[in-house]
Amino acid sequence: MQDDTAVYLHPPVAAEFMEEVETADTKPPQVRLAFRVAYLGTGFSGSQQQPGIRTVEGVLIDACIRLGLIDDFRSAGFVAAGRTDANVSALGQVVAFSTPYPERAVSNLNRMLPFDCWCTGWAQVPQDFHPRYHARSRTYRYIFPSSGLDRIAMEEASSHFVGIRDFTRLSRLEEGRDPIRFIYSSRVFAEDDVIVYEVMGKSFLWNMVRGMATLLLAAGSGLISPDRIEEIFSEKGDRIPAAPPDPLILWDVDCGIEYHPLAPSDSSACRFAEEERRLLTRRKMVMWLGGDRPDVPWKKEVHDKLGDLL
C-alpha cells in the first residue's frame, strides 16, 4: 500500500547528534526518538501501562526515568503504536518519546531493560511523530502446532479474511469503535514443525486476530469447512471465542521508518539462552507424558469452547 508517509533516513548515532552540556542557563533541546521494541509476552500483563502491574510500557518508562532521559511519560510524549494483551509477544512494536539526551538513550536503554524486553532499532523522527497514527500497516503472526491440522484447509480459510470486512463477531468490540477493517493480506504457511498464520492490515480490533485464529483452527481441525467463514461474516450471532494469546506475536508495525539496529544486552542474551533450554526440556517432557501429541489438550479445549457456535 502506498501513501504519503515520509521515510526517515538517518546517519549513525555519533554523527546524528552530540549531547550538549547542560548549564544553569541552558538545557539541551528535545529530540524525538522512535524505538522498535521486542518482548516475550508471558512475563507481562499486557503492553499498556497500568499501576501496580508489570507491563511493557511500564518497564520501558521506568528504564527511561532511571536513566534520566525523561521526567515523566506525559511530558515526554511517550506513546506506542498499539496495545497487546497479556501473554502476547512482539517483534516489531514501536514506541516514541522526546528526550534531551538521545545519545544516552541509544547507548544505554537496552542495558536498563529486563531480559524479556529489548529495543532492536532506533531512529530520530519529527516532533509530531506518533507511531499509532503514522502506522501504514500492522502485521501479526499466530503459531499453530502442525500435528493434527489440515494446512491446506487453513490456507483456503485464511483467504476469506482479505478485503473490507465487518469483524463484529470476531472481536471484543469497544463502544464507539468501527467494526469495519481492511485486511491487506492473509496467508498460512509451514515453518519447521509449526503452522504459521500471518495477517496484515491497517488496524485491528481487540481480540480480532485471536478470533480469526479460532476459525482457522476450526477449519484445520475439520470442524468447519473453509467457506463457512463467509457465512459467519454475513450472519448475526454470538462472538467467536478468542484463541489463546500465547502463540500470538505483533510481528511488525510499518511506520515508514528505517531503523539503526540495536543489540540486546549481554545479560538478556544469556537469559534467553536459558529460556530456550528450558522450553526444549519442557517440550521433551510433554512429548513423553502426552504421547507425542502436545496439541491435543489445547485443541480439545478450543473445541469445547466452540460448541454449537459454528
PDB file of C-alpha atoms in Angstrom:
ATOM      1  CA  MET A   1       0.000   0.000   0.000  1.00  0.00           C
ATOM      2  CA  GLN A   2       1.351   3.432  -0.929  1.00  0.00           C
ATOM      3  CA  ASP A   3       0.740   6.660   0.955  1.00  0.00           C
ATOM      4  CA  ASP A   4       2.473   9.971   1.575  1.00  0.00           C
ATOM      5  CA  THR A   5       4.094   8.948   4.869  1.00  0.00           C
ATOM      6  CA  ALA A   6       7.711  10.073   4.835  1.00  0.00           C
ATOM      7  CA  VAL A   7      10.610   7.661   5.218  1.00  0.00           C
ATOM      8  CA  TYR A   8      13.084   8.968   7.777  1.00  0.00           C
ATOM      9  CA  LEU A   9      16.733   8.256   6.964  1.00  0.00           C
ATOM     10  CA  HIS A  10      19.491   8.974   9.450  1.00  0.00           C
ATOM     11  CA  PRO A  11      23.270   8.647   9.773  1.00  0.00           C
ATOM     12  CA  PRO A  12      24.848   6.671  12.635  1.00  0.00           C
ATOM     13  CA  VAL A  13      24.359   7.890  16.167  1.00  0.00           C
ATOM     14  CA  ALA A  14      27.740   9.581  16.594  1.00  0.00           C
ATOM     15  CA  ALA A  15      27.149  11.779  13.538  1.00  0.00           C
ATOM     16  CA  GLU A  16      23.456  12.262  14.269  1.00  0.00           C
ATOM     17  CA  PHE A  17      23.681  14.241  17.458  1.00  0.00           C
ATOM     18  CA  MET A  18      26.056  15.229  20.213  1.00  0.00           C
ATOM     19  CA  GLU A  19      24.599  15.849  23.637  1.00  0.00           C
ATOM     20  CA  GLU A  20      25.000  19.440  24.706  1.00  0.00           C
ATOM     21  CA  VAL A  21      26.452  20.353  28.076  1.00  0.00           C
ATOM     22  CA  GLU A  22      23.641  21.434  30.398  1.00  0.00           C
ATOM     23  CA  THR A  23      24.215  24.559  32.476  1.00  0.00           C
ATOM     24  CA  ALA A  24      22.024  26.632  34.730  1.00  0.00           C
ATOM     25  CA  ASP A  25      21.083  28.820  31.769  1.00  0.00           C
ATOM     26  CA  THR A  26      20.659  26.271  29.039  1.00  0.00           C
ATOM     27  CA  LYS A  27      19.258  22.813  28.545  1.00  0.00           C
ATOM     28  CA  PRO A  28      19.769  20.542  25.528  1.00  0.00           C
ATOM     29  CA  PRO A  29      16.904  20.669  23.036  1.00  0.00           C
ATOM     30  CA  GLN A  30      14.351  17.869  22.963  1.00  0.00           C
ATOM     31  CA  VAL A  31      14.977  15.170  20.363  1.00  0.00           C
ATOM     32  CA  ARG A  32      12.191  12.753  19.456  1.00  0.00           C
ATOM     33  CA  LEU A  33      13.206   9.127  19.087  1.00  0.00           C
ATOM     34  CA  ALA A  34      11.353   6.061  17.864  1.00  0.00           C
ATOM     35  CA  PHE A  35      12.375   2.605  19.076  1.00  0.00           C
ATOM     36  CA  ARG A  36      11.377  -0.742  17.609  1.00  0.00           C
ATOM     37  CA  VAL A  37      10.706  -2.996  20.592  1.00  0.00           C
ATOM     38  CA  ALA A  38      10.554  -6.774  21.025  1.00  0.00           C
ATOM     39  CA  TYR A  39       9.279  -8.593  24.081  1.00  0.00           C
ATOM     40  CA  LEU A  40       8.328 -12.024  25.361  1.00  0.00           C
ATOM     41  CA  GLY A  41       4.727 -11.574  26.435  1.00  0.00           C
ATOM     42  CA  THR A  42       4.488 -14.360  29.006  1.00  0.00           C
ATOM     43  CA  GLY A  43       6.011 -12.158  31.700  1.00  0.00           C
ATOM     44  CA  PHE A  44       3.769  -9.132  31.126  1.00  0.00           C
ATOM     45  CA  SER A  45       0.155  -8.285  31.936  1.00  0.00           C
ATOM     46  CA  GLY A  46      -0.172  -6.675  28.514  1.00  0.00           C
ATOM     47  CA  SER A  47       1.685  -3.780  26.934  1.00  0.00           C
ATOM     48  CA  GLN A  48      -0.350  -0.803  28.172  1.00  0.00           C
ATOM     49  CA  GLN A  49       0.869   0.921  31.333  1.00  0.00           C
ATOM     50  CA  GLN A  50      -1.210   0.094  34.444  1.00  0.00           C
ATOM     51  CA  PRO A  51      -0.465   0.984  38.076  1.00  0.00           C
ATOM     52  CA  GLY A  52       0.927  -1.847  40.175  1.00  0.00           C
ATOM     53  CA  ILE A  53       1.113  -4.305  37.271  1.00  0.00           C
ATOM     54  CA  ARG A  54       4.137  -5.350  35.205  1.00  0.00           C
ATOM     55  CA  THR A  55       3.578  -4.168  31.635  1.00  0.00           C
ATOM     56  CA  VAL A  56       5.788  -3.475  28.632  1.00  0.00           C
ATOM     57  CA  GLU A  57       5.191   0.273  28.715  1.00  0.00           C
ATOM     58  CA  GLY A  58       5.793   0.217  32.454  1.00  0.00           C
ATOM     59  CA  VAL A  59       9.290  -1.278  32.219  1.00  0.00           C
ATOM     60  CA  LEU A  60      10.201   0.986  29.272  1.00  0.00           C
ATOM     61  CA  ILE A  61       9.076   4.147  31.071  1.00  0.00           C
ATOM     62  CA  ASP A  62      10.793   3.044  34.281  1.00  0.00           C
ATOM     63  CA  ALA A  63      14.063   2.476  32.413  1.00  0.00           C
ATOM     64  CA  CYS A  64      13.810   5.906  30.767  1.00  0.00           C
ATOM     65  CA  ILE A  65      13.226   7.628  34.117  1.00  0.00           C
ATOM     66  CA  ARG A  66      16.078   5.768  35.861  1.00  0.00           C
ATOM     67  CA  LEU A  67      18.427   6.801  33.035  1.00  0.00           C
ATOM     68  CA  GLY A  68      17.318  10.419  33.392  1.00  0.00           C
ATOM     69  CA  LEU A  69      16.028  10.501  29.822  1.00  0.00           C
ATOM     70  CA  ILE A  70      12.571  11.774  30.807  1.00  0.00           C
ATOM     71  CA  ASP A  71      10.904  13.207  33.921  1.00  0.00           C
ATOM     72  CA  ASP A  72       7.572  11.530  33.264  1.00  0.00           C
ATOM     73  CA  PHE A  73       5.870   9.827  30.330  1.00  0.00           C
ATOM     74  CA  ARG A  74       3.320  12.592  29.701  1.00  0.00           C
ATOM     75  CA  SER A  75       5.760  15.474  29.312  1.00  0.00           C
ATOM     76  CA  ALA A  76       7.989  13.251  27.147  1.00  0.00           C
ATOM     77  CA  GLY A  77       5.071  12.339  24.870  1.00  0.00           C
ATOM     78  CA  PHE A  78       5.709   8.618  25.403  1.00  0.00           C
ATOM     79  CA  VAL A  79       3.348   6.695  23.088  1.00  0.00           C
ATOM     80  CA  ALA A  80       3.169   3.247  21.486  1.00  0.00           C
ATOM     81  CA  ALA A  81       1.821   2.028  18.166  1.00  0.00           C
ATOM     82  CA  GLY A  82      -0.829  -0.051  19.897  1.00  0.00           C
ATOM     83  CA  ARG A  83      -1.524  -2.356  22.802  1.00  0.00           C
ATOM     84  CA  THR A  84      -1.177  -6.096  23.153  1.00  0.00           C
ATOM     85  CA  ASP A  85      -2.927  -8.362  25.651  1.00  0.00           C
ATOM     86  CA  ALA A  86      -1.306 -10.306  28.476  1.00  0.00           C
ATOM     87  CA  ASN A  87       0.923 -13.136  27.177  1.00  0.00           C
ATOM     88  CA  VAL A  88       1.040 -11.688  23.631  1.00  0.00           C
ATOM     89  CA  SER A  89       4.604 -11.150  22.370  1.00  0.00           C
ATOM     90  CA  ALA A  90       6.058  -8.685  19.874  1.00  0.00           C
ATOM     91  CA  LEU A  91       8.923  -8.445  17.438  1.00  0.00           C
ATOM     92  CA  GLY A  92       8.048  -5.056  15.936  1.00  0.00           C
ATOM     93  CA  GLN A  93       6.199  -2.894  18.471  1.00  0.00           C
ATOM     94  CA  VAL A  94       7.055   0.815  18.089  1.00  0.00           C
ATOM     95  CA  VAL A  95       7.319   3.413  20.862  1.00  0.00           C
ATOM     96  CA  ALA A  96       8.355   7.062  20.704  1.00  0.00           C
ATOM     97  CA  PHE A  97       9.336   9.715  23.229  1.00  0.00           C
ATOM     98  CA  SER A  98      11.220  13.006  23.388  1.00  0.00           C
ATOM     99  CA  THR A  99      14.392  13.477  25.403  1.00  0.00           C
ATOM    100  CA  PRO A 100      17.246  15.997  25.678  1.00  0.00           C
ATOM    101  CA  TYR A 101      19.693  13.066  25.911  1.00  0.00           C
ATOM    102  CA  PRO A 102      19.313  10.991  22.721  1.00  0.00           C
ATOM    103  CA  GLU A 103      22.843   9.561  22.746  1.00  0.00           C
ATOM    104  CA  ARG A 104      22.355   8.270  26.292  1.00  0.00           C
ATOM    105  CA  ALA A 105      19.046   6.681  25.250  1.00  0.00           C
ATOM    106  CA  VAL A 106      20.539   4.847  22.268  1.00  0.00           C
ATOM    107  CA  SER A 107      23.625   3.715  24.173  1.00  0.00           C
ATOM    108  CA  ASN A 108      22.069   2.625  27.453  1.00  0.00           C
ATOM    109  CA  LEU A 109      18.362   1.837  27.173  1.00  0.00           C
ATOM    110  CA  ASN A 110      18.846  -1.878  26.460  1.00  0.00           C
ATOM    111  CA  ARG A 111      21.218  -2.183  29.426  1.00  0.00           C
ATOM    112  CA  MET A 112      18.493  -0.907  31.748  1.00  0.00           C
ATOM    113  CA  LEU A 113      15.686  -3.106  30.402  1.00  0.00           C
ATOM    114  CA  PRO A 114      14.822  -6.603  31.718  1.00  0.00           C
ATOM    115  CA  PHE A 115      15.838  -9.641  29.679  1.00  0.00           C
ATOM    116  CA  ASP A 116      12.339 -10.170  28.212  1.00  0.00           C
ATOM    117  CA  CYS A 117      12.029  -6.691  26.678  1.00  0.00           C
ATOM    118  CA  TRP A 118      14.599  -5.036  24.425  1.00  0.00           C
ATOM    119  CA  CYS A 119      14.937  -2.498  21.622  1.00  0.00           C
ATOM    120  CA  THR A 120      16.004  -3.821  18.219  1.00  0.00           C
ATOM    121  CA  GLY A 121      16.299  -0.484  16.409  1.00  0.00           C
ATOM    122  CA  TRP A 122      16.104   3.298  16.757  1.00  0.00           C
ATOM    123  CA  ALA A 123      15.526   6.375  14.591  1.00  0.00           C
ATOM    124  CA  GLN A 124      15.229  10.106  15.094  1.00  0.00           C
ATOM    125  CA  VAL A 125      11.781  11.279  13.983  1.00  0.00           C
ATOM    126  CA  PRO A 126       9.894  14.599  13.729  1.00  0.00           C
ATOM    127  CA  GLN A 127       8.495  16.049  16.953  1.00  0.00           C
ATOM    128  CA  ASP A 128       4.913  15.317  15.863  1.00  0.00           C
ATOM    129  CA  PHE A 129       5.608  11.628  15.190  1.00  0.00           C
ATOM    130  CA  HIS A 130       3.019   9.306  16.758  1.00  0.00           C
ATOM    131  CA  PRO A 131       3.521   5.577  15.988  1.00  0.00           C
ATOM    132  CA  ARG A 132      -0.175   4.795  16.289  1.00  0.00           C
ATOM    133  CA  TYR A 133      -1.340   7.399  13.782  1.00  0.00           C
ATOM    134  CA  HIS A 134       1.676   7.195  11.457  1.00  0.00           C
ATOM    135  CA  ALA A 135       1.464   3.410  11.064  1.00  0.00           C
ATOM    136  CA  ARG A 136       0.897   2.309   7.469  1.00  0.00           C
ATOM    137  CA  SER A 137       0.136  -1.257   8.436  1.00  0.00           C
ATOM    138  CA  ARG A 138       0.374  -3.798  11.236  1.00  0.00           C
ATOM    139  CA  THR A 139       1.335  -7.442  10.823  1.00  0.00           C
ATOM    140  CA  TYR A 140       0.574 -10.266  13.266  1.00  0.00           C
ATOM    141  CA  ARG A 141       1.627 -13.900  13.310  1.00  0.00           C
ATOM    142  CA  TYR A 142      -0.142 -16.727  15.127  1.00  0.00           C
ATOM    143  CA  ILE A 143       1.571 -20.089  15.611  1.00  0.00           C
ATOM    144  CA  PHE A 144      -0.284 -23.428  15.458  1.00  0.00           C
ATOM    145  CA  PRO A 145       1.072 -26.930  16.109  1.00  0.00           C
ATOM    146  CA  SER A 146       1.309 -28.776  12.804  1.00  0.00           C
ATOM    147  CA  SER A 147       0.213 -32.134  14.201  1.00  0.00           C
ATOM    148  CA  GLY A 148      -3.428 -32.991  13.532  1.00  0.00           C
ATOM    149  CA  LEU A 149      -4.236 -29.902  11.432  1.00  0.00           C
ATOM    150  CA  ASP A 150      -5.021 -29.642   7.717  1.00  0.00           C
ATOM    151  CA  ARG A 151      -2.794 -26.818   6.490  1.00  0.00           C
ATOM    152  CA  ILE A 152      -4.396 -26.701   3.032  1.00  0.00           C
ATOM    153  CA  ALA A 153      -7.845 -26.150   4.571  1.00  0.00           C
ATOM    154  CA  MET A 154      -6.383 -23.421   6.779  1.00  0.00           C
ATOM    155  CA  GLU A 155      -4.812 -21.732   3.741  1.00  0.00           C
ATOM    156  CA  GLU A 156      -8.175 -21.715   1.965  1.00  0.00           C
ATOM    157  CA  ALA A 157      -9.924 -20.423   5.080  1.00  0.00           C
ATOM    158  CA  SER A 158      -7.403 -17.581   5.510  1.00  0.00           C
ATOM    159  CA  SER A 159      -8.232 -16.184   2.063  1.00  0.00           C
ATOM    160  CA  HIS A 160     -11.749 -15.318   3.252  1.00  0.00           C
ATOM    161  CA  PHE A 161     -10.395 -12.646   5.611  1.00  0.00           C
ATOM    162  CA  VAL A 162      -8.904 -10.447   2.856  1.00  0.00           C
ATOM    163  CA  GLY A 163     -10.639  -7.188   1.978  1.00  0.00           C
ATOM    164  CA  ILE A 164     -13.056  -4.885   3.784  1.00  0.00           C
ATOM    165  CA  ARG A 165     -14.937  -6.858   6.442  1.00  0.00           C
ATOM    166  CA  ASP A 166     -17.191  -6.373   9.448  1.00  0.00           C
ATOM    167  CA  PHE A 167     -15.334  -8.078  12.310  1.00  0.00           C
ATOM    168  CA  THR A 168     -18.041  -7.635  14.947  1.00  0.00           C
ATOM    169  CA  ARG A 169     -18.290 -11.386  15.602  1.00  0.00           C
ATOM    170  CA  LEU A 170     -14.520 -11.900  15.716  1.00  0.00           C
ATOM    171  CA  SER A 171     -13.547  -9.245  18.264  1.00  0.00           C
ATOM    172  CA  ARG A 172     -14.309  -7.721  21.632  1.00  0.00           C
ATOM    173  CA  LEU A 173     -15.827  -4.570  20.235  1.00  0.00           C
ATOM    174  CA  GLU A 174     -15.306  -1.497  22.403  1.00  0.00           C
ATOM    175  CA  GLU A 175     -18.069   1.090  22.486  1.00  0.00           C
ATOM    176  CA  GLY A 176     -17.786   3.565  19.652  1.00  0.00           C
ATOM    177  CA  ARG A 177     -15.259   1.508  17.651  1.00  0.00           C
ATOM    178  CA  ASP A 178     -15.943   0.901  13.972  1.00  0.00           C
ATOM    179  CA  PRO A 179     -16.067  -2.895  13.360  1.00  0.00           C
ATOM    180  CA  ILE A 180     -15.108  -2.475   9.694  1.00  0.00           C
ATOM    181  CA  ARG A 181     -11.458  -3.268   8.987  1.00  0.00           C
ATOM    182  CA  PHE A 182      -9.375  -3.584   5.802  1.00  0.00           C
ATOM    183  CA  ILE A 183      -7.160  -6.686   5.667  1.00  0.00           C
ATOM    184  CA  TYR A 184      -4.371  -6.333   3.082  1.00  0.00           C
ATOM    185  CA  SER A 185      -3.086  -9.902   3.152  1.00  0.00           C
ATOM    186  CA  SER A 186      -3.803 -13.174   4.946  1.00  0.00           C
ATOM    187  CA  ARG A 187      -1.771 -16.355   4.494  1.00  0.00           C
ATOM    188  CA  VAL A 188      -0.862 -19.660   6.121  1.00  0.00           C
ATOM    189  CA  PHE A 189       2.495 -21.373   5.704  1.00  0.00           C
ATOM    190  CA  ALA A 190       4.579 -24.125   7.296  1.00  0.00           C
ATOM    191  CA  GLU A 191       7.845 -23.380   9.053  1.00  0.00           C
ATOM    192  CA  ASP A 192       9.874 -26.093  10.786  1.00  0.00           C
ATOM    193  CA  ASP A 193       7.339 -28.110  12.804  1.00  0.00           C
ATOM    194  CA  VAL A 194       4.636 -25.443  13.141  1.00  0.00           C
ATOM    195  CA  ILE A 195       1.936 -23.793  11.026  1.00  0.00           C
ATOM    196  CA  VAL A 196       2.115 -20.003  10.894  1.00  0.00           C
ATOM    197  CA  TYR A 197      -0.746 -17.636  10.157  1.00  0.00           C
ATOM    198  CA  GLU A 198       0.324 -14.147   9.029  1.00  0.00           C
ATOM    199  CA  VAL A 199      -2.150 -11.300   8.586  1.00  0.00           C
ATOM    200  CA  MET A 200      -1.507  -7.660   7.645  1.00  0.00           C
ATOM    201  CA  GLY A 201      -3.994  -4.799   7.887  1.00  0.00           C
ATOM    202  CA  LYS A 202      -4.221  -1.092   8.538  1.00  0.00           C
ATOM    203  CA  SER A 203      -5.516  -1.652  12.073  1.00  0.00           C
ATOM    204  CA  PHE A 204      -7.083  -4.353  14.226  1.00  0.00           C
ATOM    205  CA  LEU A 205      -9.771  -4.610  16.892  1.00  0.00           C
ATOM    206  CA  TRP A 206      -9.363  -6.074  20.376  1.00  0.00           C
ATOM    207  CA  ASN A 207      -9.009  -9.899  20.143  1.00  0.00           C
ATOM    208  CA  MET A 208      -9.645  -9.753  16.394  1.00  0.00           C
ATOM    209  CA  VAL A 209      -6.606 -11.803  15.304  1.00  0.00           C
ATOM    210  CA  ARG A 210      -7.284 -14.370  18.027  1.00  0.00           C
ATOM    211  CA  GLY A 211     -10.860 -14.696  16.744  1.00  0.00           C
ATOM    212  CA  MET A 212      -9.514 -15.270  13.246  1.00  0.00           C
ATOM    213  CA  ALA A 213      -7.137 -17.886  14.661  1.00  0.00           C
ATOM    214  CA  THR A 214     -10.077 -19.735  16.215  1.00  0.00           C
ATOM    215  CA  LEU A 215     -11.783 -20.040  12.830  1.00  0.00           C
ATOM    216  CA  LEU A 216      -8.550 -21.212  11.192  1.00  0.00           C
ATOM    217  CA  LEU A 217      -8.135 -23.845  13.894  1.00  0.00           C
ATOM    218  CA  ALA A 218     -11.727 -24.945  13.354  1.00  0.00           C
ATOM    219  CA  ALA A 219     -11.108 -25.258   9.601  1.00  0.00           C
ATOM    220  CA  GLY A 220      -7.811 -27.075  10.100  1.00  0.00           C
ATOM    221  CA  SER A 221      -9.455 -29.499  12.523  1.00  0.00           C
ATOM    222  CA  GLY A 222     -12.304 -30.270  10.122  1.00  0.00           C
ATOM    223  CA  LEU A 223     -14.869 -28.721  12.467  1.00  0.00           C
ATOM    224  CA  ILE A 224     -15.999 -26.301   9.742  1.00  0.00           C
ATOM    225  CA  SER A 225     -15.439 -26.030   6.001  1.00  0.00           C
ATOM    226  CA  PRO A 226     -13.264 -23.087   4.878  1.00  0.00           C
ATOM    227  CA  ASP A 227     -16.162 -21.397   3.065  1.00  0.00           C
ATOM    228  CA  ARG A 228     -18.224 -21.408   6.276  1.00  0.00           C
ATOM    229  CA  ILE A 229     -16.265 -18.264   7.198  1.00  0.00           C
ATOM    230  CA  GLU A 230     -18.139 -16.285   4.531  1.00  0.00           C
ATOM    231  CA  GLU A 231     -21.428 -17.233   6.178  1.00  0.00           C
ATOM    232  CA  ILE A 232     -20.151 -16.255   9.624  1.00  0.00           C
ATOM    233  CA  PHE A 233     -19.324 -12.773   8.321  1.00  0.00           C
ATOM    234  CA  SER A 234     -22.766 -12.341   6.793  1.00  0.00           C
ATOM    235  CA  GLU A 235     -24.952 -13.694   9.591  1.00  0.00           C
ATOM    236  CA  LYS A 236     -25.741 -12.435  13.075  1.00  0.00           C
ATOM    237  CA  GLY A 237     -24.702 -14.454  16.103  1.00  0.00           C
ATOM    238  CA  ASP A 238     -22.576 -14.628  19.239  1.00  0.00           C
ATOM    239  CA  ARG A 239     -18.937 -13.614  19.269  1.00  0.00           C
ATOM    240  CA  ILE A 240     -16.448 -16.256  18.147  1.00  0.00           C
ATOM    241  CA  PRO A 241     -14.259 -17.200  21.154  1.00  0.00           C
ATOM    242  CA  ALA A 242     -10.689 -15.912  21.054  1.00  0.00           C
ATOM    243  CA  ALA A 243      -7.889 -18.439  20.663  1.00  0.00           C
ATOM    244  CA  PRO A 244      -5.223 -18.477  23.423  1.00  0.00           C
ATOM    245  CA  PRO A 245      -2.956 -15.395  23.498  1.00  0.00           C
ATOM    246  CA  ASP A 246       0.423 -17.119  23.966  1.00  0.00           C
ATOM    247  CA  PRO A 247       1.017 -18.068  20.273  1.00  0.00           C
ATOM    248  CA  LEU A 248       0.290 -14.514  19.038  1.00  0.00           C
ATOM    249  CA  ILE A 249       3.090 -12.129  18.007  1.00  0.00           C
ATOM    250  CA  LEU A 250       2.863  -8.494  16.887  1.00  0.00           C
ATOM    251  CA  TRP A 251       5.293  -9.087  14.058  1.00  0.00           C
ATOM    252  CA  ASP A 252       5.683  -5.602  12.562  1.00  0.00           C
ATOM    253  CA  VAL A 253       4.340  -2.065  12.632  1.00  0.00           C
ATOM    254  CA  ASP A 254       5.283  -0.231   9.434  1.00  0.00           C
ATOM    255  CA  CYS A 255       5.677   3.488  10.137  1.00  0.00           C
ATOM    256  CA  GLY A 256       7.852   4.168   7.103  1.00  0.00           C
ATOM    257  CA  ILE A 257      10.993   4.335   9.240  1.00  0.00           C
ATOM    258  CA  GLU A 258      14.449   2.961   8.526  1.00  0.00           C
ATOM    259  CA  TYR A 259      15.924   1.947  11.881  1.00  0.00           C
ATOM    260  CA  HIS A 260      19.506   1.761  13.041  1.00  0.00           C
ATOM    261  CA  PRO A 261      19.956  -1.713  14.573  1.00  0.00           C
ATOM    262  CA  LEU A 262      20.401  -2.226  18.310  1.00  0.00           C
ATOM    263  CA  ALA A 263      21.608  -5.393  20.025  1.00  0.00           C
ATOM    264  CA  PRO A 264      20.143  -6.711  23.288  1.00  0.00           C
ATOM    265  CA  SER A 265      22.318  -6.568  26.371  1.00  0.00           C
ATOM    266  CA  ASP A 266      24.674  -9.435  27.222  1.00  0.00           C
ATOM    267  CA  SER A 267      22.563 -10.388  30.238  1.00  0.00           C
ATOM    268  CA  SER A 268      19.453 -10.502  28.054  1.00  0.00           C
ATOM    269  CA  ALA A 269      21.170 -12.813  25.562  1.00  0.00           C
ATOM    270  CA  CYS A 270      22.228 -15.167  28.391  1.00  0.00           C
ATOM    271  CA  ARG A 271      18.742 -15.266  29.885  1.00  0.00           C
ATOM    272  CA  PHE A 272      17.210 -16.043  26.513  1.00  0.00           C
ATOM    273  CA  ALA A 273      19.629 -18.917  26.025  1.00  0.00           C
ATOM    274  CA  GLU A 274      18.476 -20.255  29.403  1.00  0.00           C
ATOM    275  CA  GLU A 275      14.832 -19.798  28.360  1.00  0.00           C
ATOM    276  CA  GLU A 276      15.425 -21.696  25.122  1.00  0.00           C
ATOM    277  CA  ARG A 277      16.950 -24.625  27.032  1.00  0.00           C
ATOM    278  CA  ARG A 278      14.015 -24.609  29.463  1.00  0.00           C
ATOM    279  CA  LEU A 279      11.479 -24.696  26.635  1.00  0.00           C
ATOM    280  CA  LEU A 280      13.288 -27.532  24.876  1.00  0.00           C
ATOM    281  CA  THR A 281      13.310 -29.522  28.118  1.00  0.00           C
ATOM    282  CA  ARG A 282       9.624 -28.831  28.716  1.00  0.00           C
ATOM    283  CA  ARG A 283       8.741 -29.866  25.170  1.00  0.00           C
ATOM    284  CA  LYS A 284      10.518 -33.193  25.609  1.00  0.00           C
ATOM    285  CA  MET A 285       8.667 -33.837  28.874  1.00  0.00           C
ATOM    286  CA  VAL A 286       5.327 -33.061  27.235  1.00  0.00           C
ATOM    287  CA  MET A 287       6.118 -35.404  24.361  1.00  0.00           C
ATOM    288  CA  TRP A 288       6.962 -38.227  26.771  1.00  0.00           C
ATOM    289  CA  LEU A 289       3.988 -37.654  29.052  1.00  0.00           C
ATOM    290  CA  GLY A 290       1.451 -36.734  26.369  1.00  0.00           C
ATOM    291  CA  GLY A 291       2.144 -39.408  23.801  1.00  0.00           C
ATOM    292  CA  ASP A 292       3.943 -37.084  21.361  1.00  0.00           C
ATOM    293  CA  ARG A 293       0.768 -35.021  20.865  1.00  0.00           C
ATOM    294  CA  PRO A 294       1.232 -31.786  22.842  1.00  0.00           C
ATOM    295  CA  ASP A 295      -1.518 -30.109  20.814  1.00  0.00           C
ATOM    296  CA  VAL A 296      -4.339 -32.486  21.840  1.00  0.00           C
ATOM    297  CA  PRO A 297      -5.342 -30.910  25.203  1.00  0.00           C
ATOM    298  CA  TRP A 298      -5.316 -27.421  23.680  1.00  0.00           C
ATOM    299  CA  LYS A 299      -7.371 -28.466  20.645  1.00  0.00           C
ATOM    300  CA  LYS A 300      -9.953 -30.196  22.815  1.00  0.00           C
ATOM    301  CA  GLU A 301     -10.318 -27.075  24.946  1.00  0.00           C
ATOM    302  CA  VAL A 302     -10.963 -24.952  21.861  1.00  0.00           C
ATOM    303  CA  HIS A 303     -13.469 -27.480  20.517  1.00  0.00           C
ATOM    304  CA  ASP A 304     -15.318 -27.411  23.833  1.00  0.00           C
ATOM    305  CA  LYS A 305     -15.442 -23.616  23.771  1.00  0.00           C
ATOM    306  CA  LEU A 306     -16.844 -23.536  20.269  1.00  0.00           C
ATOM    307  CA  GLY A 307     -19.657 -25.974  20.982  1.00  0.00           C
ATOM    308  CA  ASP A 308     -22.593 -25.307  18.665  1.00  0.00           C
ATOM    309  CA  LEU A 309     -21.435 -21.785  17.842  1.00  0.00           C
ATOM    310  CA  LEU A 310     -20.003 -22.828  14.488  1.00  0.00           C
TER     311      LEU A 310
END
